[in-house]
mmCIF file of C-alpha atoms in Angstrom:
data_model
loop_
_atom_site.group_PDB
_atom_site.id
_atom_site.type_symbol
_atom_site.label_atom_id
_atom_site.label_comp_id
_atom_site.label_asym_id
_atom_site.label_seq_id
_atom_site.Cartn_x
_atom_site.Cartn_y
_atom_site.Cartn_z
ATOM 1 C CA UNK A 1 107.788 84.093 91.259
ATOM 2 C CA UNK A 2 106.412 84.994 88.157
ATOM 3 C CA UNK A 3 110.408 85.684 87.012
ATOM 4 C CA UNK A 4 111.451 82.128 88.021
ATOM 5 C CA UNK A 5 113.223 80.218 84.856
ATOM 6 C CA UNK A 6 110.266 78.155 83.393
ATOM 7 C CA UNK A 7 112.216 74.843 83.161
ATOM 8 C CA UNK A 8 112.464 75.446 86.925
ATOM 9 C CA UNK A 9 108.802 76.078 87.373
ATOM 10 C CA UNK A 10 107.553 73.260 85.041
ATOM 11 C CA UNK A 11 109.527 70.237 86.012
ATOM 12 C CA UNK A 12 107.025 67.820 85.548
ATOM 13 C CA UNK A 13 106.288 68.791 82.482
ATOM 14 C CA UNK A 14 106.996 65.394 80.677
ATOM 15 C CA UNK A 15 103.050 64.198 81.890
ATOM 16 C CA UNK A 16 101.370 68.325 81.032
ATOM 17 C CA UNK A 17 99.322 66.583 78.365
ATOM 18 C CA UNK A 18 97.737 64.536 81.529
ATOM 19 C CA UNK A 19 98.212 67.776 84.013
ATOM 20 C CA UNK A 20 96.771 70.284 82.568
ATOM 21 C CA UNK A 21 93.661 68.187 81.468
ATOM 22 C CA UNK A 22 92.796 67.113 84.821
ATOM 23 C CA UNK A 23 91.213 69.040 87.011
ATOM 24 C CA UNK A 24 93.064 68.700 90.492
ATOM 25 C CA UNK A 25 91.822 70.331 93.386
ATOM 26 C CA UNK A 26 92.884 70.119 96.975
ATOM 27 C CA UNK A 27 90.625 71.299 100.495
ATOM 28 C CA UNK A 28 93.891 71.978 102.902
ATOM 29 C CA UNK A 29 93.290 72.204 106.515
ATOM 30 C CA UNK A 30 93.695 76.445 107.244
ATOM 31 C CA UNK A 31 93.443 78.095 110.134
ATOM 32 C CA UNK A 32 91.374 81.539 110.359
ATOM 33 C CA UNK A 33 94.127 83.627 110.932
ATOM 34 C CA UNK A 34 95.255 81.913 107.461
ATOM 35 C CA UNK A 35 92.407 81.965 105.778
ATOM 36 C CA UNK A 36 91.669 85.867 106.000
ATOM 37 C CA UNK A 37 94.956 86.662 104.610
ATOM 38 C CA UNK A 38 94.607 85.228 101.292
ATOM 39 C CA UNK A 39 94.328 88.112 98.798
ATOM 40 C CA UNK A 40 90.764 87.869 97.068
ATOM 41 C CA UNK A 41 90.964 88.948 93.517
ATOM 42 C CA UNK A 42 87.652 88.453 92.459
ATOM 43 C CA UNK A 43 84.211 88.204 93.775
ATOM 44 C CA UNK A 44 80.465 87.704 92.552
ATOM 45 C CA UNK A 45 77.157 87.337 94.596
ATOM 46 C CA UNK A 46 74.755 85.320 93.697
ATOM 47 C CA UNK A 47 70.838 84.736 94.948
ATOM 48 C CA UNK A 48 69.823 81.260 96.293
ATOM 49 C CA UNK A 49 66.154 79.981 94.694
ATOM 50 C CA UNK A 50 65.750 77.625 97.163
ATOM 51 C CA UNK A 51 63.595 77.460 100.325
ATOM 52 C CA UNK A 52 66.827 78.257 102.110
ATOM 53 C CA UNK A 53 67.324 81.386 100.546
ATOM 54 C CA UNK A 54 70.058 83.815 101.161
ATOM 55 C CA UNK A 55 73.005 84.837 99.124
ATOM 56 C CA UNK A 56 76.016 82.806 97.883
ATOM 57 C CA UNK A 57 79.487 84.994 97.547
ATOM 58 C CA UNK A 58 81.985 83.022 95.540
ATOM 59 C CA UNK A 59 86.036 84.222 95.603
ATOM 60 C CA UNK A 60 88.736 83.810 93.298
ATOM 61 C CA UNK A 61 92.185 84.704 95.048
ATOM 62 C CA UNK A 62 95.707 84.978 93.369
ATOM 63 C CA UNK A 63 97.429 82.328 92.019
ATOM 64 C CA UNK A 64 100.384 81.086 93.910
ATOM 65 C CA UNK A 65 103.634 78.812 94.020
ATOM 66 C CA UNK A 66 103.358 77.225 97.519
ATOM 67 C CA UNK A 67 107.373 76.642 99.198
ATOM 68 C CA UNK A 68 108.536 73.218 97.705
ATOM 69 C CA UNK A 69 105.464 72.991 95.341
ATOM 70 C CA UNK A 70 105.447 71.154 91.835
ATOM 71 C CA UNK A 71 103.002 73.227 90.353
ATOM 72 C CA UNK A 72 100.707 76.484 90.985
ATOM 73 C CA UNK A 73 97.321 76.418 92.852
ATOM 74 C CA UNK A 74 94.593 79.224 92.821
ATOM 75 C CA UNK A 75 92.710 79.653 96.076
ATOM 76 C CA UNK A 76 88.760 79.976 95.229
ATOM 77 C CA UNK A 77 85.940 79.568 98.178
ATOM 78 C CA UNK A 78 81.681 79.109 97.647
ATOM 79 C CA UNK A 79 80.165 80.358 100.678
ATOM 80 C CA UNK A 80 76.626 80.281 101.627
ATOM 81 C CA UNK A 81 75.989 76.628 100.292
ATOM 82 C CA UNK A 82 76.792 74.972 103.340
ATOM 83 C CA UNK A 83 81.123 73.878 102.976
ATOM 84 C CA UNK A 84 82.387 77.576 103.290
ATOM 85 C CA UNK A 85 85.967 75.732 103.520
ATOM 86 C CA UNK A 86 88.625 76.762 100.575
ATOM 87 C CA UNK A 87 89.845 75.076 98.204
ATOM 88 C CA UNK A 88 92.937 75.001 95.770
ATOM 89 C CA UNK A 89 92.723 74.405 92.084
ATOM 90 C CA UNK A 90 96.082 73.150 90.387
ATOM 91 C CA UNK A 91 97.922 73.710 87.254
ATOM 92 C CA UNK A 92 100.961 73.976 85.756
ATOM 93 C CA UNK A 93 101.160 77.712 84.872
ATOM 94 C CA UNK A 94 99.410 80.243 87.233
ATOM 95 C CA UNK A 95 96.687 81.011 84.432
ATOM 96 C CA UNK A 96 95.462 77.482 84.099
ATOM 97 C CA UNK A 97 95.410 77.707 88.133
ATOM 98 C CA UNK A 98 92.728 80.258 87.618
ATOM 99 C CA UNK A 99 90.978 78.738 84.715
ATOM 100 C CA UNK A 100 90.845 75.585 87.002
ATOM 101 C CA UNK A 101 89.570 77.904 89.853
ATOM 102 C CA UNK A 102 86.488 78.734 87.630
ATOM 103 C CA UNK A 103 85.906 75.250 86.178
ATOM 104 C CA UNK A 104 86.000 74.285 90.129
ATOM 105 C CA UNK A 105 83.108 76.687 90.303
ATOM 106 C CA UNK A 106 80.813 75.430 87.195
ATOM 107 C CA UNK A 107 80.923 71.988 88.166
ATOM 108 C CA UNK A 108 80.617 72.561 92.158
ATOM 109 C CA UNK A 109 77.313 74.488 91.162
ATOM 110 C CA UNK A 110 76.164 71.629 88.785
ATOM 111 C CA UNK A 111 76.983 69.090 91.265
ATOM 112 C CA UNK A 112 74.692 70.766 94.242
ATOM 113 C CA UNK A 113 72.035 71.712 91.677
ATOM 114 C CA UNK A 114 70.530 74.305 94.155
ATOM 115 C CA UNK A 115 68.846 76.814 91.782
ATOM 116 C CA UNK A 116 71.260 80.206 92.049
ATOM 117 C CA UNK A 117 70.585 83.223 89.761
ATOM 118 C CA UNK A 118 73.716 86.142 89.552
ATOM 119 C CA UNK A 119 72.373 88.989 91.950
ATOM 120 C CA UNK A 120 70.534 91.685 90.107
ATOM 121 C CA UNK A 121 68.775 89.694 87.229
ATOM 122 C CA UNK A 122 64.982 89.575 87.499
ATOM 123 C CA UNK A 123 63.601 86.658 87.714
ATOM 124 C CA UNK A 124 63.045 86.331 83.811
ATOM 125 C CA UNK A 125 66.618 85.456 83.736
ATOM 126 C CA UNK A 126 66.818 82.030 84.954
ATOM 127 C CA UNK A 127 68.835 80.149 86.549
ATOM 128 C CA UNK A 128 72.052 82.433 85.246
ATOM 129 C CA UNK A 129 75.125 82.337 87.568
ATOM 130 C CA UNK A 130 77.700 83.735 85.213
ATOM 131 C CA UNK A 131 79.871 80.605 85.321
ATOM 132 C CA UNK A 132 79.842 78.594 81.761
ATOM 133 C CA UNK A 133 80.948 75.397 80.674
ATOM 134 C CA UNK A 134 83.919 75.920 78.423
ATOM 135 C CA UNK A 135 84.695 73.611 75.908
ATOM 136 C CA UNK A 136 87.980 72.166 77.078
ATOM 137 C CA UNK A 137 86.294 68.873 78.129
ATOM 138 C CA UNK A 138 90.315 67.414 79.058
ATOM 139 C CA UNK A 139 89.917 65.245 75.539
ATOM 140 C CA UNK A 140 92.414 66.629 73.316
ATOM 141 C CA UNK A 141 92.718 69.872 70.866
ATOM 142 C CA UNK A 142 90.883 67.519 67.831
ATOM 143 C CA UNK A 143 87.644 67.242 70.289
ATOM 144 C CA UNK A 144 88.066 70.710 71.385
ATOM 145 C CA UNK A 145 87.976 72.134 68.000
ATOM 146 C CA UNK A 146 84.722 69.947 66.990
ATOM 147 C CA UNK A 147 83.307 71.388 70.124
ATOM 148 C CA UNK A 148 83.954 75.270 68.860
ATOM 149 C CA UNK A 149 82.894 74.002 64.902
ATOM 150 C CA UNK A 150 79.747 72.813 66.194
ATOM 151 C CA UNK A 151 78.999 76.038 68.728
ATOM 152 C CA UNK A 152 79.636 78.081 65.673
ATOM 153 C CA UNK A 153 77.471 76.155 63.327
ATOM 154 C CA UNK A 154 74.846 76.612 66.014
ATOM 155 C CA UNK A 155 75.073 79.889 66.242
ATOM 156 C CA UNK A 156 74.641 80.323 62.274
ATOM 157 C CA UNK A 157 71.322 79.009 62.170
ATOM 158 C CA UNK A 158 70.089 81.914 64.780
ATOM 159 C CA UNK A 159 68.218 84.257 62.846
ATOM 160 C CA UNK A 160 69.790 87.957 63.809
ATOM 161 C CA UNK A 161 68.800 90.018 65.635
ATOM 162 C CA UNK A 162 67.390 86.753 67.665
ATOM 163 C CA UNK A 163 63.927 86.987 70.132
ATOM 164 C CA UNK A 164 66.037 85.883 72.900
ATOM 165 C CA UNK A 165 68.761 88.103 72.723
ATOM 166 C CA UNK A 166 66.659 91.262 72.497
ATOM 167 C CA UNK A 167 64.892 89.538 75.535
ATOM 168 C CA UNK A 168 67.898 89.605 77.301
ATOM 169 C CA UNK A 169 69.300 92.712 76.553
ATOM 170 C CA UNK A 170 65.482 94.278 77.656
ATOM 171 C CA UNK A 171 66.287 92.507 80.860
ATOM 172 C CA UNK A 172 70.185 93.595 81.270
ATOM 173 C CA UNK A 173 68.603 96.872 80.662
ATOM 174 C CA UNK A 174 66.151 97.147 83.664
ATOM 175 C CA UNK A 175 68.753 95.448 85.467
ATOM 176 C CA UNK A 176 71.049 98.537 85.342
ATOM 177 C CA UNK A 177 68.105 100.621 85.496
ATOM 178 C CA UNK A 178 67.755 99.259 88.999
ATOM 179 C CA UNK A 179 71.704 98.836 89.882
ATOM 180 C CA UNK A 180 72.203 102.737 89.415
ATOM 181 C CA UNK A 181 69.018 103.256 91.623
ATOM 182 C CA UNK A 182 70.324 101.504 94.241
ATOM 183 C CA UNK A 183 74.015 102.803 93.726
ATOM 184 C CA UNK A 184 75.153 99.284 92.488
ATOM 185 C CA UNK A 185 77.493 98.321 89.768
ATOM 186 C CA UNK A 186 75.646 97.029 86.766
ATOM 187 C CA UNK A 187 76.577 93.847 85.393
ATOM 188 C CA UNK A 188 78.030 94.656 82.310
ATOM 189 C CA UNK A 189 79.347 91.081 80.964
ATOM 190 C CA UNK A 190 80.580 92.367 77.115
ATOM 191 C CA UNK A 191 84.428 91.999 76.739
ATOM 192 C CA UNK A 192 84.568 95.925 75.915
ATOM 193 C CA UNK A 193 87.770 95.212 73.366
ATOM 194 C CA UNK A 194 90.123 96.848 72.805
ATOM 195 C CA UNK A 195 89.901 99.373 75.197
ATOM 196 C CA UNK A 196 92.749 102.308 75.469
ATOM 197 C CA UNK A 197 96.091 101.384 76.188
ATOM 198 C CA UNK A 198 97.663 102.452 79.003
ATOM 199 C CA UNK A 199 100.364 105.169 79.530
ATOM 200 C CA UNK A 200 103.960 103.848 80.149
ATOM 201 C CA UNK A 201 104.155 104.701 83.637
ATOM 202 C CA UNK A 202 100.438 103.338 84.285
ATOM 203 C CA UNK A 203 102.014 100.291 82.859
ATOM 204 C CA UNK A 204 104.798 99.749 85.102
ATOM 205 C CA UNK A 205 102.760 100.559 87.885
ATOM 206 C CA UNK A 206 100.112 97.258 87.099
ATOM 207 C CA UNK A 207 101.276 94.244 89.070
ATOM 208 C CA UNK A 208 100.982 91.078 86.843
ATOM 209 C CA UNK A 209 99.883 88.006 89.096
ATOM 210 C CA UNK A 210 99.823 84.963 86.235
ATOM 211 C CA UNK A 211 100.884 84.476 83.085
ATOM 212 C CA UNK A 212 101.417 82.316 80.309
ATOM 213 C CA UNK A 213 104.269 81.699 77.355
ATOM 214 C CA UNK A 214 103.459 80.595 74.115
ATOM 215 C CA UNK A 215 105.626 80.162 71.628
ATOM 216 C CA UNK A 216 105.215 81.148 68.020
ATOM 217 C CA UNK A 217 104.595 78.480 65.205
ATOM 218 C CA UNK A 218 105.917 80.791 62.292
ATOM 219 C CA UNK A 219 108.466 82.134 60.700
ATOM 220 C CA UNK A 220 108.896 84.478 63.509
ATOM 221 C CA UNK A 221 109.229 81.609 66.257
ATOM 222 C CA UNK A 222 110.235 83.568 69.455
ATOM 223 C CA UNK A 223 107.964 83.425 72.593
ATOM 224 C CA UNK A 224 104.522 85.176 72.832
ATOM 225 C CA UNK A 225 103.775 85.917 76.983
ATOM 226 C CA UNK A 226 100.355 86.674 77.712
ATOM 227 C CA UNK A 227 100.263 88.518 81.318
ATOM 228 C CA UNK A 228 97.248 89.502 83.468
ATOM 229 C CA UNK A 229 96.499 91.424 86.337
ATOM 230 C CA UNK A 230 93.570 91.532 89.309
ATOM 231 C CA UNK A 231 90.409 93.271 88.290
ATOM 232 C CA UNK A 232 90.023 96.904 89.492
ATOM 233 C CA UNK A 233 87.681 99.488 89.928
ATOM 234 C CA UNK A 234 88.621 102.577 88.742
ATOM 235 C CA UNK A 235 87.718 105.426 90.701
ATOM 236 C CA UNK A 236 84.379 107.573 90.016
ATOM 237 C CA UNK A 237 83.570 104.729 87.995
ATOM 238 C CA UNK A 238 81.157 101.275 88.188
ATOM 239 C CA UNK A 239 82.390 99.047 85.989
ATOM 240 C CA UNK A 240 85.124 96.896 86.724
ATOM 241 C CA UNK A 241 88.338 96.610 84.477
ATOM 242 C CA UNK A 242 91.023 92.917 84.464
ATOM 243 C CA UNK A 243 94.370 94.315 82.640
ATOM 244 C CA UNK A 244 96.064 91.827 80.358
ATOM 245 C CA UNK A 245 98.759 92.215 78.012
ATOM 246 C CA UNK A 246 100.016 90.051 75.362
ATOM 247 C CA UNK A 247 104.137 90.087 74.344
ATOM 248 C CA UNK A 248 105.311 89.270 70.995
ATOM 249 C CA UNK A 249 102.895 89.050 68.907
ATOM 250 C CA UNK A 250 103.235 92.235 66.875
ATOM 251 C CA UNK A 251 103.512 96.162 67.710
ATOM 252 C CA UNK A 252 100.975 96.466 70.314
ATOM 253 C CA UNK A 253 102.230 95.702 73.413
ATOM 254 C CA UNK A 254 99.854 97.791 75.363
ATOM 255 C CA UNK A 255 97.615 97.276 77.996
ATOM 256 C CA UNK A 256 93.772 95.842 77.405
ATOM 257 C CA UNK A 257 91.021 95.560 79.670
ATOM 258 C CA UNK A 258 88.124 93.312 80.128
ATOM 259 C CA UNK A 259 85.577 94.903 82.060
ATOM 260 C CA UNK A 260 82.760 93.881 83.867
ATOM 261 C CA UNK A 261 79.813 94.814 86.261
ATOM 262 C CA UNK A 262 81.481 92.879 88.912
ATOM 263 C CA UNK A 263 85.153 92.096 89.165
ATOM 264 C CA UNK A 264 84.803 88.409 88.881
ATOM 265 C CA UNK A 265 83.277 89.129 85.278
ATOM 266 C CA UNK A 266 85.941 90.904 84.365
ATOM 267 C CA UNK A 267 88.450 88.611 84.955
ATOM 268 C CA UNK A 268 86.690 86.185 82.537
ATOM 269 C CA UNK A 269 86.410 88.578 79.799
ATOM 270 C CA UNK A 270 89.578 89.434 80.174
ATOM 271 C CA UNK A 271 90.339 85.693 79.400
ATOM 272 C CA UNK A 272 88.015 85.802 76.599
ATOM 273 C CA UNK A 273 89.520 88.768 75.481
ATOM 274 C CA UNK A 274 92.900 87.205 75.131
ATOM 275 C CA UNK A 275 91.409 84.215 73.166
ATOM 276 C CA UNK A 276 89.523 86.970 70.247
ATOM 277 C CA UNK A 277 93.011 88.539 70.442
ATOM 278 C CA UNK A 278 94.827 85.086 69.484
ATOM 279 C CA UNK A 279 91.670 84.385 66.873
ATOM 280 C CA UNK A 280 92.139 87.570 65.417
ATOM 281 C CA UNK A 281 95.837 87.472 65.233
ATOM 282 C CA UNK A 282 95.842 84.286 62.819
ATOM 283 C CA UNK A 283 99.204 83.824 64.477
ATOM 284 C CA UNK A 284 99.715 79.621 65.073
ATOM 285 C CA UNK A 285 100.604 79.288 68.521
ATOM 286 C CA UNK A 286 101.350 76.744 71.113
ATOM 287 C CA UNK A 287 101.434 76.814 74.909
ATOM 288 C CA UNK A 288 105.383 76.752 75.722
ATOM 289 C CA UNK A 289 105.371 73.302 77.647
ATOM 290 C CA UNK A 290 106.180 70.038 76.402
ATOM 291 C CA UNK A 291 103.559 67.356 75.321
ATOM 292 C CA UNK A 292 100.959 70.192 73.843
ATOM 293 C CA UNK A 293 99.701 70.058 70.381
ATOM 294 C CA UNK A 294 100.348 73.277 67.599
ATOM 295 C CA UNK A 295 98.188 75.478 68.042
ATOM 296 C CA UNK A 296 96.605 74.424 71.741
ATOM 297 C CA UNK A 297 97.093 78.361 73.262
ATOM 298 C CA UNK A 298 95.027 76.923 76.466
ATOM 299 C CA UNK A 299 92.538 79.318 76.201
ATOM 300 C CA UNK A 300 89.073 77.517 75.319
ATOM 301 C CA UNK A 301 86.008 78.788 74.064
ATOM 302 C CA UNK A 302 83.130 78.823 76.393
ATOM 303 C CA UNK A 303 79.553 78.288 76.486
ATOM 304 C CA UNK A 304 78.490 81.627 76.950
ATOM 305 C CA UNK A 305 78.194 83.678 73.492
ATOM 306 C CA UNK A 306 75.841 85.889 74.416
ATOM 307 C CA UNK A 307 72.677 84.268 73.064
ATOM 308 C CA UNK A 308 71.350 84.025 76.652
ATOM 309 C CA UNK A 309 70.786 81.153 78.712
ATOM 310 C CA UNK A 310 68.901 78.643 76.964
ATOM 311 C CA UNK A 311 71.007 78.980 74.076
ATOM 312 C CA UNK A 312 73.971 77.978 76.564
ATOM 313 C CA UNK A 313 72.410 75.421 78.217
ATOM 314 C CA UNK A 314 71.570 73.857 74.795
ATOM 315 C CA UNK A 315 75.394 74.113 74.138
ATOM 316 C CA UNK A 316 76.159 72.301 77.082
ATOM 317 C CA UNK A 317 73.923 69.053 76.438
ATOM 318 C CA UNK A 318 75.395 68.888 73.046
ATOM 319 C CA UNK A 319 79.208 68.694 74.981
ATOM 320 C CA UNK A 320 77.670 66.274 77.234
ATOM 321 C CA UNK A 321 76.425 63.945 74.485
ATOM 322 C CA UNK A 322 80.031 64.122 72.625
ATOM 323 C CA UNK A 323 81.613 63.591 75.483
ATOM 324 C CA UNK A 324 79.569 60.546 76.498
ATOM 325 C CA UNK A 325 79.848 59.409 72.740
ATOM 326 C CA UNK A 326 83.297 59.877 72.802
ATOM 327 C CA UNK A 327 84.194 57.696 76.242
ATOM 328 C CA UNK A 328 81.718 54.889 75.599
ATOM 329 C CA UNK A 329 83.767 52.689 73.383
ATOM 330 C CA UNK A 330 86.711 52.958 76.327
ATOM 331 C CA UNK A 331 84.027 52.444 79.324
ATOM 332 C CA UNK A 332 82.659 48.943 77.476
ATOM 333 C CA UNK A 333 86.361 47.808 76.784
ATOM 334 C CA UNK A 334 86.970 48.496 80.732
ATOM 335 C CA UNK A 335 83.739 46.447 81.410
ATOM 336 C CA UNK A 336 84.281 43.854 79.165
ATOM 337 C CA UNK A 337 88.152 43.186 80.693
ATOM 338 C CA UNK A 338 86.040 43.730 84.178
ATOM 339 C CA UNK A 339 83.718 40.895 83.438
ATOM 340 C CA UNK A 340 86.497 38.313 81.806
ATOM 341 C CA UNK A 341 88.519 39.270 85.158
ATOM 342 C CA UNK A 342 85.812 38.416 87.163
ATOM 343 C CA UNK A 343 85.184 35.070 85.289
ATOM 344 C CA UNK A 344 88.769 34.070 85.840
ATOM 345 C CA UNK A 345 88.912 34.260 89.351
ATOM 346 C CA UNK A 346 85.276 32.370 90.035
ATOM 347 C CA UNK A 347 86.240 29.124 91.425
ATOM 348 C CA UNK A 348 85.275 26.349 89.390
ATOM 349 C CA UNK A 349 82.920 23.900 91.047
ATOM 350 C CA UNK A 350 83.510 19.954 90.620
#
């Protein structure tokens, strides 16, 4: 699927300003026998703070083009919070599938607000599930970019080393302290780049299950394609590894890695790996699909910069209060057009 001619695969790319931004999702009616043979990717576990209790296991499965589809969907299923149903989140290219997939998961877990905590961190940690915000709010590249100016002006004024962050590495460190005890895989969450590239025969053996084209803004042009894998766990090893490789956009064409203590972490560093690659790169690029803005790769910063979770939370109520700045002139226009409406269709009285 992943060979498929892209003006085949993105057809209805005339509204991908409007598709991309949106975050679809669909709950299909499966059967058992269908739902235990979608192929689970990635998986994290986290600890319910409630009086309920218990453990919640969240799943990310492969992106796929359904038979007579318009666009891909990414499987993704919460259980232990009482709807252990799946659900699908859309896109237009199979990596915005999955970055749907884990925006599907922030905003499920903010919508519930049942206190969860990744399993492993004490309980100095918070309320911590490993699943930021990211900062592509579905307003545009300008607000985007104001959003990453003002996370990086924030993180300016922290004075360095920072209390919190030595905090929580203290914390991360009695965490895998206690991991190794009990023959568990510490959650390392640091995106470990650039890690060594792979041989060529280890590359052709890596099965790539989304990717992306971008195309080049330079004097270069051509097409940059950014290709990942599923997370793995090497063998003799407990820390897991999401291959990704990036096409194009100079002489390394090798394989990186994001790793992780658990493979669902390393599929997002790997997508925050591919971002610091892009940043790095200075290259302009541009997501290969009509309607998209120069230099609009698709992959967003997020909330979580490794200044712990207050720091992140902060982060997020700033976003919040942009975004609410941002749509209030539009929701008083609709209620002022509401209102005249309404006074044109009272019935006068004699």
């Amino acid at each position: 699927m992943l060979e498929q001619d892209e003006v085949e695969r993105t057809g209805q790319a005339r509204l991908v300003q409007r598709k991309i931004r949106v975050l679809v999702m669909s709950k299909p009616t499966m059967t058992n026998a269908e739902a235990e043979q979608i192929p689970w990717m990635a998986e994290r576990r986290l600890e319910r703070r409630d009086a309920v209790g218990g453990l919640v296991v969240v799943r990310v499965g492969h992106p796929e083009w359904p038979p007579a589809a318009e666009e891909w969907r990414c499987p993704y299923m919460i259980s232990g919070l009482g709807d252990d149903s799946i659900e699908f989140a859309h896109s237009v290219d199979s990596i915005a599938a999955i970055q749907n997939a884990l925006r599907g998961i922030y905003w499920t877990f903010e919508q519930t607000g049942i206190p969860l905590r990744w399993e492993g961190f004490d309980d100095d940690a918070g309320n911590d599930t490993g699943f930021p915000m990211d900062t592509d709010a579905g307003y545009g590249l300008a607000f985007r970019q104001r959003i990453e100016r003002m996370i990086l002006d924030e993180e300016a004024k922290l004075a360095e080393p920072t209390r919190e962050r030595e905090e929580q590495k203290r914390r991360e460190a009695r965490r895998k302290a206690r991991a190794a005890k009990a023959r568990k895989d510490p959650q390392v969450r640091d995106v470990n780049m650039p890690a060594p590239p792979r041989t060529t025969s280890e590359s052709k053996r890596t099965r790539w299950i989304a990717e992306r084209r971008l195309a080049r803004c330079d004097a270069v042009g051509s097409i940059v394609l950014v290709r990942m894998g599923a997370p793995e766990l090497p063998s003799r090893k407990n820390v897991w590894r999401c291959p990704f490789t990036i096409l194009g956009l100079g002489d390394d064409d090798s394989i990186h890695f994001g790793h992780g203590g658990d493979s669902m972490a390393s599929l997002q560093n790997a997508l925050r790996g591919i971002r610091c690659t892009f940043e790095q790169s200075g290259v302009p690029l541009r997501w290969a699909l009509q309607g998209l803005e120069e230099n609009d790769t698709g992959f967003p910063m997020d909330t979580d910069r490794g200044y712990g979770l207050a720091f992140r939370r902060r982060m997020e109520q700033m976003i919040q209060a942009e975004i609410e700045e941002l749509v209030r002139p539009i929701r008083e226009r609709h209620e002022r057009r509401e209102a005249r409406r309404k006074a044109r269709a009272k019935p006068r009285t004699e």
